[in-house]
mmCIF file of C-alpha atoms and ligand atoms in Angstrom:
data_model
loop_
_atom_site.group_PDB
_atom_site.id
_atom_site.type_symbol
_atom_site.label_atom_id
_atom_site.label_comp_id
_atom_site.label_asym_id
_atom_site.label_seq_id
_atom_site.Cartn_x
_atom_site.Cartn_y
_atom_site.Cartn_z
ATOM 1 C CA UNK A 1 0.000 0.000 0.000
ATOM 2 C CA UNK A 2 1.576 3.681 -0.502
ATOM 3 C CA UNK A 3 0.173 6.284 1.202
ATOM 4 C CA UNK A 4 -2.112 8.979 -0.114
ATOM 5 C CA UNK A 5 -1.709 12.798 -0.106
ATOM 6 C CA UNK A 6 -3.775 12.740 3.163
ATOM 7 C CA UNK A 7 -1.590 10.774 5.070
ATOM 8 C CA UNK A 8 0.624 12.160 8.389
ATOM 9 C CA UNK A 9 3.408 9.618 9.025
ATOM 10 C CA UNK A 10 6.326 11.242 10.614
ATOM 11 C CA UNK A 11 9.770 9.087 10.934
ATOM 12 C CA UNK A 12 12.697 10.234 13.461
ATOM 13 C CA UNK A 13 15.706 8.230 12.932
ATOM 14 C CA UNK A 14 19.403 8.431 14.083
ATOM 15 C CA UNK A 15 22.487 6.436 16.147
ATOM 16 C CA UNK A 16 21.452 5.456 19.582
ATOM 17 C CA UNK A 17 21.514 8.482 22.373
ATOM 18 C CA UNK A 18 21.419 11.334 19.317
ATOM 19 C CA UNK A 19 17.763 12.778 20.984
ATOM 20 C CA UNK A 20 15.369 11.486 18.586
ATOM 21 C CA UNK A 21 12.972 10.106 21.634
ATOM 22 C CA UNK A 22 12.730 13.440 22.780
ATOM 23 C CA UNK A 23 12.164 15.272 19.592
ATOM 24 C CA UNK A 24 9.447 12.917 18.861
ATOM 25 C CA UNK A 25 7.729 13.342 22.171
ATOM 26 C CA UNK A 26 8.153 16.911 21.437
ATOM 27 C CA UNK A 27 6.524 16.780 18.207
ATOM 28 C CA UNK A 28 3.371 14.700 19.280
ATOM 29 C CA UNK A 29 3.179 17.304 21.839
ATOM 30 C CA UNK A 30 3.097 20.144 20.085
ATOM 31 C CA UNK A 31 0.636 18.555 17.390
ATOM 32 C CA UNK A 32 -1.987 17.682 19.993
ATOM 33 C CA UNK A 33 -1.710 20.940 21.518
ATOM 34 C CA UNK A 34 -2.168 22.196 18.159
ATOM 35 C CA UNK A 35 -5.896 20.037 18.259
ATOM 36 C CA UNK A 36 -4.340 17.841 15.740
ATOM 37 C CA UNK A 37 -4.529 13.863 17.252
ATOM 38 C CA UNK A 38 -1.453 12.048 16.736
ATOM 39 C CA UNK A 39 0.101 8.803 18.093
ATOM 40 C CA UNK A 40 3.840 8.019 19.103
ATOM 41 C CA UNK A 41 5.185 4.538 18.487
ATOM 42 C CA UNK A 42 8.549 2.936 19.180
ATOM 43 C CA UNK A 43 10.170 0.257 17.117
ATOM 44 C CA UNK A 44 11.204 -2.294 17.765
ATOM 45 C CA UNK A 45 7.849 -2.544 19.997
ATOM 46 C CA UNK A 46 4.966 -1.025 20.334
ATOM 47 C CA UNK A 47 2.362 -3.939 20.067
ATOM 48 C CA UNK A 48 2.332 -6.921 22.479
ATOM 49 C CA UNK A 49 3.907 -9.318 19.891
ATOM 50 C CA UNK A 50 6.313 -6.570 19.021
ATOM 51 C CA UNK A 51 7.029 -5.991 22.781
ATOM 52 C CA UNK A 52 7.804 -10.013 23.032
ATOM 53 C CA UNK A 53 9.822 -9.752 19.855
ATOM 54 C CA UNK A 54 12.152 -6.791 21.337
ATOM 55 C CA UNK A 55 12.744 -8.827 24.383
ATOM 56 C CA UNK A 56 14.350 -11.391 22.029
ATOM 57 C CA UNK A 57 15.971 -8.699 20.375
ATOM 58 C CA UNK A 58 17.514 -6.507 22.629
ATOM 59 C CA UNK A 59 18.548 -8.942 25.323
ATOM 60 C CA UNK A 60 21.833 -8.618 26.320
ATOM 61 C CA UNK A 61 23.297 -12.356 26.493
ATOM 62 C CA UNK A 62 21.506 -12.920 22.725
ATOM 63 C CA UNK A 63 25.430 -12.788 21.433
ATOM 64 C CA UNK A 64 24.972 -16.190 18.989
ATOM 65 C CA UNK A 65 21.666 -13.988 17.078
ATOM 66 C CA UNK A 66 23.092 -14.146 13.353
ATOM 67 C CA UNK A 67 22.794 -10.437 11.908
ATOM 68 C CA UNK A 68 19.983 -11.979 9.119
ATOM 69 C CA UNK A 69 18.052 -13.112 11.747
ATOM 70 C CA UNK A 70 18.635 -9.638 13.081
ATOM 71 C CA UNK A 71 16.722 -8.417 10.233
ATOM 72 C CA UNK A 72 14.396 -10.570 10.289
ATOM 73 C CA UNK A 73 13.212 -9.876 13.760
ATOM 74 C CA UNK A 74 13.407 -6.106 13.359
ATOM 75 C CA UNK A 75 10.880 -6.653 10.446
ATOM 76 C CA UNK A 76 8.700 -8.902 11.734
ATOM 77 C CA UNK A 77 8.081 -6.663 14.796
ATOM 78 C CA UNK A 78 7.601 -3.423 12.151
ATOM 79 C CA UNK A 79 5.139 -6.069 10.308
ATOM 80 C CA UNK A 80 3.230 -6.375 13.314
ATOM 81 C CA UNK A 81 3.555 -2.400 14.297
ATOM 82 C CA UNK A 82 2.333 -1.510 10.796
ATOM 83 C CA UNK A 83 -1.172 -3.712 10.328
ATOM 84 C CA UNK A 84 -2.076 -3.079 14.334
ATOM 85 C CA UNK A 85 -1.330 0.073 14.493
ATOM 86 C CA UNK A 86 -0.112 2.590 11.521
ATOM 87 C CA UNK A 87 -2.245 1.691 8.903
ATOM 88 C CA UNK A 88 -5.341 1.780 10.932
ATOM 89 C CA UNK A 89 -4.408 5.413 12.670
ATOM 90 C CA UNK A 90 -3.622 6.926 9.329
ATOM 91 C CA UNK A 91 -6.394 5.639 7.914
ATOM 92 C CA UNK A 92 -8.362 7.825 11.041
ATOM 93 C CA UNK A 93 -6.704 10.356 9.776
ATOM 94 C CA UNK A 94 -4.662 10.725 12.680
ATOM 95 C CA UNK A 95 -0.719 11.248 12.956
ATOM 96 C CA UNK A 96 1.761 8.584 13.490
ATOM 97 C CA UNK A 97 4.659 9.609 14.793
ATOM 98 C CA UNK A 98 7.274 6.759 14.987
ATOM 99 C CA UNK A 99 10.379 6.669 16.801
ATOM 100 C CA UNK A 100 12.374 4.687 14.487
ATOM 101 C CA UNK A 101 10.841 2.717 11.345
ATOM 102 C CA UNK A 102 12.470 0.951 8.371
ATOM 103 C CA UNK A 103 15.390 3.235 8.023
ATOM 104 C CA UNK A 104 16.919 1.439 11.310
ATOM 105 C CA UNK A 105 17.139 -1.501 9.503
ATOM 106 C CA UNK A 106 19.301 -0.589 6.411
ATOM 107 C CA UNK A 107 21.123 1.571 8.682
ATOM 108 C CA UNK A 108 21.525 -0.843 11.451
ATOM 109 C CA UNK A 109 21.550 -4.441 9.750
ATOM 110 C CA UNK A 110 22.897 -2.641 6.546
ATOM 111 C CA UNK A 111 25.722 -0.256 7.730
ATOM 112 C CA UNK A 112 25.854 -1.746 11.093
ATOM 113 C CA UNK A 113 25.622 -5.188 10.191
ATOM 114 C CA UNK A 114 27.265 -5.204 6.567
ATOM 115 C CA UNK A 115 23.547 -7.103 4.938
ATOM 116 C CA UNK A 116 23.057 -5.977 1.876
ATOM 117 C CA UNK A 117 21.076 -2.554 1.721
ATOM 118 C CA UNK A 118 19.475 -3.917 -1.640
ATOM 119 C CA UNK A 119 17.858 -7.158 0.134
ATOM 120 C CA UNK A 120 16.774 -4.981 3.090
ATOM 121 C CA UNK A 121 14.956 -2.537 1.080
ATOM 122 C CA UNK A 122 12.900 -5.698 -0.479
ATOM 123 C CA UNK A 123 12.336 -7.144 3.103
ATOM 124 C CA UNK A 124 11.118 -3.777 4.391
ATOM 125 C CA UNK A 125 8.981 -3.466 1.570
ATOM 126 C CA UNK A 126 7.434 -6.397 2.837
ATOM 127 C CA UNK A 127 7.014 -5.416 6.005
ATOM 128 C CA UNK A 128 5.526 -2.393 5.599
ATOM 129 C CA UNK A 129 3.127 -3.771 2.845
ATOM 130 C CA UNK A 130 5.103 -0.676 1.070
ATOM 131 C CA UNK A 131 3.632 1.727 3.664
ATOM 132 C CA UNK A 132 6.369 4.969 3.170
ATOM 133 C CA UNK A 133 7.072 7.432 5.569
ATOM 134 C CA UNK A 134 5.992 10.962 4.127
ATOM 135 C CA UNK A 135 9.064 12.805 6.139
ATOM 136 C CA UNK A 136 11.258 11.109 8.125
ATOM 137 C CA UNK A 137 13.707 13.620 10.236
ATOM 138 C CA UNK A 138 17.585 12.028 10.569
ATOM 139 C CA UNK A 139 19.030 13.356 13.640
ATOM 140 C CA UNK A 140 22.874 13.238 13.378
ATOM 141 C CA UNK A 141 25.479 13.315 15.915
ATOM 142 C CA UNK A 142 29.180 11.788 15.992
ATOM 143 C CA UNK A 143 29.002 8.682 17.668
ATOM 144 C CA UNK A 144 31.136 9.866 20.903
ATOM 145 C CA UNK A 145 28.217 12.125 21.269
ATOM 146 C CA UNK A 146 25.591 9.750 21.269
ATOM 147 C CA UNK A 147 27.418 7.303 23.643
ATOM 148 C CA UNK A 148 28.022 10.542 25.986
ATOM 149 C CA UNK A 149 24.625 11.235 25.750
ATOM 150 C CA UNK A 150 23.406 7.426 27.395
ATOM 151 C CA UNK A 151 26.225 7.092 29.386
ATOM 152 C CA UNK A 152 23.882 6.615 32.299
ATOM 153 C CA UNK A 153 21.696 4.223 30.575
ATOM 154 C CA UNK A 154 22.536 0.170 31.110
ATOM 155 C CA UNK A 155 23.845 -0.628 27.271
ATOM 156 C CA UNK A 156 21.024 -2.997 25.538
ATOM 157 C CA UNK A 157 22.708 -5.642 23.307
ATOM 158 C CA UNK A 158 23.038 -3.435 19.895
ATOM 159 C CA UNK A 159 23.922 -0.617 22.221
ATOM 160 C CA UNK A 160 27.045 -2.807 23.408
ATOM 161 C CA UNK A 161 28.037 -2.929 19.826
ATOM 162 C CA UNK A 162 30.795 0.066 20.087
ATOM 163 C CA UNK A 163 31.434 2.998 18.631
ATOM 164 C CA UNK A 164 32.499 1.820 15.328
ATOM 165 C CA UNK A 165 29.495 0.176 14.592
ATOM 166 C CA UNK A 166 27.689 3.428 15.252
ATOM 167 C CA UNK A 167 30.004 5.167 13.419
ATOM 168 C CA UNK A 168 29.451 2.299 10.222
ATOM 169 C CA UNK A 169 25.822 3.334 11.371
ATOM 170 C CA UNK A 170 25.860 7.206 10.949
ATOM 171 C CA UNK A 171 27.595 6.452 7.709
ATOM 172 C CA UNK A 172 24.441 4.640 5.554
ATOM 173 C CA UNK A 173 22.210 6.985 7.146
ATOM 174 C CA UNK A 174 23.890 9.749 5.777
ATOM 175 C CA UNK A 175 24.078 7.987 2.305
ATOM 176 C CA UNK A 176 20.209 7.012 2.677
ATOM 177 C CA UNK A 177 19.646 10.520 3.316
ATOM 178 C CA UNK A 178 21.017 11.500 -0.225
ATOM 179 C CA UNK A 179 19.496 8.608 -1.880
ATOM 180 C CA UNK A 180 16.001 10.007 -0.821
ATOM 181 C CA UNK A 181 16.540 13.536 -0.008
ATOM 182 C CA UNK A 182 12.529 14.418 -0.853
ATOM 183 C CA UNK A 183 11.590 12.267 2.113
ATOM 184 C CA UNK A 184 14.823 12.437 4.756
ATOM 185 C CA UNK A 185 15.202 16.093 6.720
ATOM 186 C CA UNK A 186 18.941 16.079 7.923
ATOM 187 C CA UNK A 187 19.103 17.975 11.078
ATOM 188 C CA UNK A 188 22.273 18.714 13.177
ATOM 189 C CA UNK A 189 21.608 17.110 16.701
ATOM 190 C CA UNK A 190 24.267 18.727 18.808
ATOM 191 C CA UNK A 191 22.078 21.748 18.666
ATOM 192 C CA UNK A 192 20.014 22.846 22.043
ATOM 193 C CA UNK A 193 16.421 20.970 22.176
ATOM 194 C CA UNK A 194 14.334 23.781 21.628
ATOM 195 C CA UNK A 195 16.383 24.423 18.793
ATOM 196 C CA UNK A 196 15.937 21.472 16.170
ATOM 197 C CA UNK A 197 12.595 21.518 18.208
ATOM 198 C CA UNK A 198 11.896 24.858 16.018
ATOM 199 C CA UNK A 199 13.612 23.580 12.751
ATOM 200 C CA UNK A 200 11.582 20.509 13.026
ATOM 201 C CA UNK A 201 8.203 22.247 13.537
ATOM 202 C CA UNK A 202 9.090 24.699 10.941
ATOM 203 C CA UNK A 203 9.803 22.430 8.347
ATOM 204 C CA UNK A 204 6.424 20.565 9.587
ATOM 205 C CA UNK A 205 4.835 23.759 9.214
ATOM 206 C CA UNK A 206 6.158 24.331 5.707
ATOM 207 C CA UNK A 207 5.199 20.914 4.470
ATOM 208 C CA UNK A 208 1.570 20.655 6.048
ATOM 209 C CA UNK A 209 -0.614 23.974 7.088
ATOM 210 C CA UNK A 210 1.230 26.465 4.282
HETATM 211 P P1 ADP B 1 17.587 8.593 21.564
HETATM 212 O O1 ADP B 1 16.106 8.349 21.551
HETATM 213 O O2 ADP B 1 18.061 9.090 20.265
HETATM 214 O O3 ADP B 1 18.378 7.408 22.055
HETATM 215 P P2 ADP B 1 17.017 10.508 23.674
HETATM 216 O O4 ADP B 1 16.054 11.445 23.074
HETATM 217 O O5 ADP B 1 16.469 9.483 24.628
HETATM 218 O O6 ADP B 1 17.901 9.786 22.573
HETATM 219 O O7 ADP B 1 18.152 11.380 24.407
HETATM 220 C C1 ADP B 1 19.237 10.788 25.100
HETATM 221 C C2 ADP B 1 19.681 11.757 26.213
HETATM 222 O O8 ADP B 1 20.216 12.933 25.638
HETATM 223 C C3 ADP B 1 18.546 12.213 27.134
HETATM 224 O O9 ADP B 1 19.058 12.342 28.442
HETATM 225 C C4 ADP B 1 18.153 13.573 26.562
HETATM 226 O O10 ADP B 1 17.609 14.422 27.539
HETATM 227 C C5 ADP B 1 19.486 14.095 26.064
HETATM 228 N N1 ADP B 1 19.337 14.956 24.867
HETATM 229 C C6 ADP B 1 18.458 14.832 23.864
HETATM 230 N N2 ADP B 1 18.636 15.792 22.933
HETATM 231 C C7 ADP B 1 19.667 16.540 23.361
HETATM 232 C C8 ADP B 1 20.327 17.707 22.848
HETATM 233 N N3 ADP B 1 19.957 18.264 21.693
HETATM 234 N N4 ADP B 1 21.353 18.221 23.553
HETATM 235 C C9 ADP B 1 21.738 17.663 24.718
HETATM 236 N N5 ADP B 1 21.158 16.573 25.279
HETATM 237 C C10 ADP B 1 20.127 16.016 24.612
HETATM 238 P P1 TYD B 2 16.056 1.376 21.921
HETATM 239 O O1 TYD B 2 16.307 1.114 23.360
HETATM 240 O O2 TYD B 2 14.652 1.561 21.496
HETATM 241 O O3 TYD B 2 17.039 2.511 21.488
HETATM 242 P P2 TYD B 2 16.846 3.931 20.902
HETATM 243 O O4 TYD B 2 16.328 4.788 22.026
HETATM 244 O O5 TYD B 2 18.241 4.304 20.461
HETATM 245 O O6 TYD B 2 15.901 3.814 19.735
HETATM 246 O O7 TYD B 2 16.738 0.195 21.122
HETATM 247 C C1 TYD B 2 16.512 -0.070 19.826
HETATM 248 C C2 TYD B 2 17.794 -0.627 19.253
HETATM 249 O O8 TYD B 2 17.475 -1.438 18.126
HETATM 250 C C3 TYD B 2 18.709 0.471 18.769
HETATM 251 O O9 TYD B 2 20.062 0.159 19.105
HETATM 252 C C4 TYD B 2 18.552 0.418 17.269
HETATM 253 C C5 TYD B 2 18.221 -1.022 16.994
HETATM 254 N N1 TYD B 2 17.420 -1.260 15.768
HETATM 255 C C6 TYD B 2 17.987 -1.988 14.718
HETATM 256 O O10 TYD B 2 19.139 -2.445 14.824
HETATM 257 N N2 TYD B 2 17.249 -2.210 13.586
HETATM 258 C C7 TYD B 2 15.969 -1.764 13.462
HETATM 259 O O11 TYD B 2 15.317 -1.996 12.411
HETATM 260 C C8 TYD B 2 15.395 -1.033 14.568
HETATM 261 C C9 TYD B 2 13.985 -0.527 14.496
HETATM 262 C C10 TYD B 2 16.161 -0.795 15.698
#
């Protein structure tokens, strides 16, 4: 399925710790307080078989997971996400604002994981039933800055990974971003919050009540 003009399906993507959990809650914020009804999901997760399928996922012991089975996983929970949830909110004609969606997985399994970004794009195809984000809002920091910014945080098992695999990360997002630049805003995230907070409701602005 593609999605029509009408559609509102916002994608924030970006290396783990670069702020694009708060930016999202931000957005959905500012869009109900605007009287326009929107949703927040979280991938992978967000629906009880998702939620099981993240537990597989993100445990930290999990070392013998193969990286295609990886994939896999990731998809099968956005599968899930996408029939429960997405379609039938958009189809309301409400928002869905998702923290994290199919990008992750040609960044993550792709760059991250060295799969091949061609196979991934077929896979997430499927998963999506060919549901497309209409913006999607990459928010890039170096690596040392993400890891800085969860320091606190108890590493999950992708998390563990390293800083070169986040850097390997950051890398195919940046060359997805140029491969669909119509779709994928590119916003520095070692700004202040409220700042990409403004740059991200302007260019929301610019795209949907102008
Ligand atoms: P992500 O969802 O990308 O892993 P979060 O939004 O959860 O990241 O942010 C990780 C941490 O960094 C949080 O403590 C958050 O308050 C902080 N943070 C988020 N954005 C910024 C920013 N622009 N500058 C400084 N700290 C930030
Ligand atoms: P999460 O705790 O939700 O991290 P974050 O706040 O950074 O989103 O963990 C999700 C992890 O799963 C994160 O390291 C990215 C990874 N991931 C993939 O590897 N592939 C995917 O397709 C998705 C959706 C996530």
């Amino acid at each position: 399925m593609s999605t029509s003009a009408k559609t509102r399906f916002i994608t924030f993507e970006g290396i783990d710790g670069c702020g694009k959990s708060t930016q999202a809650r931000l957005l959905m914020d500012k869009l109900n307080e605007e009287g326009c009804k929107a949703i927040l999901v979280r991938e992978p997760g967000g629906t009880r078989v998702s939620e099981a399928v993240r537990e597989i996922l993100l445990t930290k012991d999990m070392d013998e997971l193969q990286g295609r089975t990886e994939a896999l996983l990731m998809t099968a929970s956005r599968a899930q996400l996408t029939d429960e949830v997405i379609l039938p909110n958009l189809d309301k004609g409400n928002w869905v604002i998702a923290d994290r969606y199919a990008d992750s997985t040609l960044a993550y399994q792709g760059g991250g994981r060295q799969l091949d970004v061609e196979w991934l794009i077929k896979l997430n195809l499927f998963a999506t039933d060919e549901l497309t984000p209409d913006m999607t809002i990459f928010v890039d920091v170096v690596p040392e800055e993400g890891k800085r910014r969860r320091e606190s945080n108890n590493p999950d098992r992708i998390e563990k990974a390293g800083v070169d695999f986040q850097q390997n990360v950051r890398k195919m997002y940046q060359e997805i971003a140029k491969r669909f630049p119509e779709r994928i805003i590119v916003v520095d995230g070692h700004e202040a919050i409220e700042k990409i907070q403004r740059t991200i409701w302007q260019e929301i602005t610019r795209r949907y009540f102008l």
